[in-house]
Amino acid sequence: MKFLVLNGVNLNLTGRRERDVYGGESLDGINAELAAFAAAHGHEVDFFQSNLEGEICTAIQKAEGTYDGIILNAGAFSHYSYAIRDAIAAVKVPVAEVHMSNVHAREEFRHVSVLTEVCRGEVLGFGKHSYFLAMESFWL
Ligand code: DQA
């Protein structure tokens, strides 16, 4: 299988921002581990991060026909982006929603994701491991 790991707004700061919440490892570091994890299981993975909502929508649109699954941490976009929600609903490629933190144990505005309903499933609260668990869900 071929996966796209898609990270939204502020995820490029992982390892530098709120380390108590998101850990001390950089996004590049996590992605390198994910690439090795996918390869070890005979799968391929590409990575894309953007702070721009429209670029995330475009990446989802373009994933159709190329990827078997998207692992998406949309960051704060998750809580309000109907555009990303519509992009997910518009394509057949299944999307696994990811959050590193336990959003339900945080501020109230984080308790709602407008994306979950159109995603295949959601993994949250396990730090960087949320990405690995979400990826694994596609072949388990
Ligand atoms: C996040 C949770 C979001 O609420 C937040 O805006 C993020 C990261 C997470 O991975 O826990 O940027 O998606």
mmCIF file of C-alpha atoms and ligand atoms in Angstrom:
data_model
loop_
_atom_site.group_PDB
_atom_site.id
_atom_site.type_symbol
_atom_site.label_atom_id
_atom_site.label_comp_id
_atom_site.label_asym_id
_atom_site.label_seq_id
_atom_site.Cartn_x
_atom_site.Cartn_y
_atom_site.Cartn_z
ATOM 1 C CA MET A 1 0.000 0.000 0.000
ATOM 2 C CA LYS A 2 0.977 3.588 -0.469
ATOM 3 C CA PHE A 3 0.171 6.180 2.188
ATOM 4 C CA LEU A 4 0.202 9.938 2.441
ATOM 5 C CA VAL A 5 0.980 11.383 5.868
ATOM 6 C CA LEU A 6 -0.555 14.818 5.824
ATOM 7 C CA ASN A 7 0.083 17.410 8.532
ATOM 8 C CA GLY A 8 -1.694 20.734 8.819
ATOM 9 C CA VAL A 9 -1.173 24.029 10.508
ATOM 10 C CA ASN A 10 1.640 24.400 13.088
ATOM 11 C CA LEU A 11 2.634 20.735 12.939
ATOM 12 C CA ASN A 12 5.939 21.886 11.398
ATOM 13 C CA LEU A 13 6.754 23.241 14.885
ATOM 14 C CA THR A 14 6.495 19.805 16.484
ATOM 15 C CA GLY A 15 9.438 19.298 18.815
ATOM 16 C CA ARG A 16 9.768 23.023 19.433
ATOM 17 C CA ARG A 17 6.286 24.124 20.552
ATOM 18 C CA GLU A 18 4.469 22.966 23.728
ATOM 19 C CA ARG A 19 6.847 20.051 24.197
ATOM 20 C CA ASP A 20 4.918 18.909 27.268
ATOM 21 C CA VAL A 21 1.900 18.352 24.987
ATOM 22 C CA TYR A 22 3.453 17.242 21.677
ATOM 23 C CA GLY A 23 6.824 15.833 22.750
ATOM 24 C CA GLY A 24 10.352 16.833 21.862
ATOM 25 C CA GLU A 25 10.748 15.056 18.553
ATOM 26 C CA SER A 26 10.633 17.030 15.305
ATOM 27 C CA LEU A 27 8.112 16.288 12.568
ATOM 28 C CA ASP A 28 11.006 15.265 10.283
ATOM 29 C CA GLY A 29 12.157 12.818 12.959
ATOM 30 C CA ILE A 30 8.687 11.318 13.350
ATOM 31 C CA ASN A 31 8.300 11.118 9.574
ATOM 32 C CA ALA A 32 11.630 9.298 9.222
ATOM 33 C CA GLU A 33 10.442 6.714 11.760
ATOM 34 C CA LEU A 34 7.109 6.397 9.938
ATOM 35 C CA ALA A 35 8.924 5.824 6.634
ATOM 36 C CA ALA A 36 10.985 3.036 8.248
ATOM 37 C CA PHE A 37 7.843 1.560 9.862
ATOM 38 C CA ALA A 38 5.975 1.534 6.538
ATOM 39 C CA ALA A 39 8.966 0.038 4.692
ATOM 40 C CA ALA A 40 9.391 -2.673 7.345
ATOM 41 C CA HIS A 41 5.802 -3.729 6.588
ATOM 42 C CA GLY A 42 6.263 -3.553 2.817
ATOM 43 C CA HIS A 43 4.456 -0.249 2.302
ATOM 44 C CA GLU A 44 5.354 3.137 0.839
ATOM 45 C CA VAL A 45 4.732 6.538 2.335
ATOM 46 C CA ASP A 46 4.945 10.162 1.235
ATOM 47 C CA PHE A 47 4.789 13.226 3.482
ATOM 48 C CA PHE A 48 3.313 16.692 3.145
ATOM 49 C CA GLN A 49 2.844 19.511 5.651
ATOM 50 C CA SER A 50 1.248 22.888 5.104
ATOM 51 C CA ASN A 51 0.030 25.779 7.189
ATOM 52 C CA LEU A 52 -2.411 26.651 4.397
ATOM 53 C CA GLU A 53 -5.892 25.133 4.502
ATOM 54 C CA GLY A 54 -6.267 25.168 0.697
ATOM 55 C CA GLU A 55 -3.005 23.263 0.224
ATOM 56 C CA ILE A 56 -4.288 20.531 2.528
ATOM 57 C CA CYS A 57 -7.498 20.360 0.445
ATOM 58 C CA THR A 58 -5.464 20.148 -2.771
ATOM 59 C CA ALA A 59 -3.282 17.370 -1.342
ATOM 60 C CA ILE A 60 -6.420 15.395 -0.428
ATOM 61 C CA GLN A 61 -7.908 15.928 -3.897
ATOM 62 C CA LYS A 62 -4.679 14.829 -5.589
ATOM 63 C CA ALA A 63 -4.390 11.731 -3.395
ATOM 64 C CA GLU A 64 -7.208 10.076 -5.323
ATOM 65 C CA GLY A 65 -5.792 7.336 -7.511
ATOM 66 C CA THR A 66 -2.292 7.581 -6.011
ATOM 67 C CA TYR A 67 -2.678 6.627 -2.357
ATOM 68 C CA ASP A 68 -4.468 3.814 -0.564
ATOM 69 C CA GLY A 69 -4.856 5.839 2.606
ATOM 70 C CA ILE A 70 -4.205 9.225 4.156
ATOM 71 C CA ILE A 71 -3.022 9.677 7.731
ATOM 72 C CA LEU A 72 -4.149 13.199 8.564
ATOM 73 C CA ASN A 73 -3.291 15.426 11.487
ATOM 74 C CA ALA A 74 -4.968 18.648 10.419
ATOM 75 C CA GLY A 75 -3.992 20.439 13.655
ATOM 76 C CA ALA A 76 -6.355 23.275 14.577
ATOM 77 C CA PHE A 77 -8.020 22.991 11.138
ATOM 78 C CA SER A 78 -9.662 19.833 12.518
ATOM 79 C CA HIS A 79 -11.884 21.920 14.744
ATOM 80 C CA TYR A 80 -13.397 24.200 12.106
ATOM 81 C CA SER A 81 -12.395 23.448 8.511
ATOM 82 C CA TYR A 82 -15.472 22.521 6.521
ATOM 83 C CA ALA A 83 -13.283 22.880 3.422
ATOM 84 C CA ILE A 84 -11.027 20.009 4.533
ATOM 85 C CA ARG A 85 -14.083 18.014 5.582
ATOM 86 C CA ASP A 86 -15.612 18.471 2.120
ATOM 87 C CA ALA A 87 -12.310 17.493 0.448
ATOM 88 C CA ILE A 88 -12.224 14.253 2.464
ATOM 89 C CA ALA A 89 -15.864 13.537 1.589
ATOM 90 C CA ALA A 90 -15.151 14.219 -2.092
ATOM 91 C CA VAL A 91 -12.518 11.500 -2.501
ATOM 92 C CA LYS A 92 -12.683 7.733 -2.179
ATOM 93 C CA VAL A 93 -9.305 7.382 -0.492
ATOM 94 C CA PRO A 94 -9.862 6.562 3.188
ATOM 95 C CA VAL A 95 -8.574 9.033 5.756
ATOM 96 C CA ALA A 96 -7.451 8.192 9.294
ATOM 97 C CA GLU A 97 -7.625 11.228 11.554
ATOM 98 C CA VAL A 98 -4.761 11.662 14.012
ATOM 99 C CA HIS A 99 -4.069 13.845 17.033
ATOM 100 C CA MET A 100 -0.997 13.480 19.183
ATOM 101 C CA SER A 101 -2.654 14.964 22.247
ATOM 102 C CA ASN A 102 -5.836 13.808 23.948
ATOM 103 C CA VAL A 103 -7.973 16.638 22.584
ATOM 104 C CA HIS A 104 -10.865 15.620 24.860
ATOM 105 C CA ALA A 105 -8.792 16.355 27.951
ATOM 106 C CA ARG A 106 -7.934 19.852 26.714
ATOM 107 C CA GLU A 107 -9.806 23.091 25.965
ATOM 108 C CA GLU A 108 -13.448 22.735 24.974
ATOM 109 C CA PHE A 109 -12.916 24.008 21.427
ATOM 110 C CA ARG A 110 -10.681 20.973 20.811
ATOM 111 C CA HIS A 111 -13.403 18.508 21.815
ATOM 112 C CA VAL A 112 -15.072 18.780 18.421
ATOM 113 C CA SER A 113 -13.518 17.744 15.130
ATOM 114 C CA VAL A 114 -15.564 18.543 12.044
ATOM 115 C CA LEU A 115 -13.509 15.934 10.168
ATOM 116 C CA THR A 116 -14.180 12.766 12.177
ATOM 117 C CA GLU A 117 -17.573 12.023 10.615
ATOM 118 C CA VAL A 118 -16.068 11.721 7.130
ATOM 119 C CA CYS A 119 -12.924 9.883 8.246
ATOM 120 C CA ARG A 120 -12.520 6.138 8.435
ATOM 121 C CA GLY A 121 -11.458 6.388 12.062
ATOM 122 C CA GLU A 122 -9.565 8.461 14.555
ATOM 123 C CA VAL A 123 -6.502 7.849 16.753
ATOM 124 C CA LEU A 124 -5.672 10.387 19.434
ATOM 125 C CA GLY A 125 -3.792 10.880 22.642
ATOM 126 C CA PHE A 126 -0.797 8.599 22.090
ATOM 127 C CA GLY A 127 1.754 11.221 21.126
ATOM 128 C CA LYS A 128 3.739 10.349 17.996
ATOM 129 C CA HIS A 129 2.455 6.779 18.294
ATOM 130 C CA SER A 130 -0.967 8.007 17.141
ATOM 131 C CA TYR A 131 0.512 8.222 13.611
ATOM 132 C CA PHE A 132 1.876 4.675 13.730
ATOM 133 C CA LEU A 133 -1.371 3.235 15.080
ATOM 134 C CA ALA A 134 -3.365 5.039 12.394
ATOM 135 C CA MET A 135 -1.079 3.749 9.649
ATOM 136 C CA GLU A 136 -1.177 0.218 11.004
ATOM 137 C CA SER A 137 -4.989 0.315 11.000
ATOM 138 C CA PHE A 138 -4.899 0.126 7.190
ATOM 139 C CA TRP A 139 -3.336 -3.322 7.108
ATOM 140 C CA LEU A 140 -4.537 -4.904 10.352
HETATM 141 C C1 DQA B 1 -3.407 18.430 17.441
HETATM 142 C C2 DQA B 1 -4.516 18.923 18.387
HETATM 143 C C3 DQA B 1 -5.103 20.224 17.890
HETATM 144 O O1 DQA B 1 -6.108 20.676 18.779
HETATM 145 C C4 DQA B 1 -4.028 21.288 17.800
HETATM 146 O O2 DQA B 1 -4.568 22.473 17.265
HETATM 147 C C5 DQA B 1 -2.828 20.853 17.041
HETATM 148 C C6 DQA B 1 -2.347 19.488 17.212
HETATM 149 C C7 DQA B 1 -2.707 17.173 18.019
HETATM 150 O O3 DQA B 1 -1.942 16.549 17.280
HETATM 151 O O4 DQA B 1 -2.891 16.847 19.193
HETATM 152 O O5 DQA B 1 -2.185 21.641 16.364
HETATM 153 O O6 DQA B 1 -3.995 18.052 16.212
#
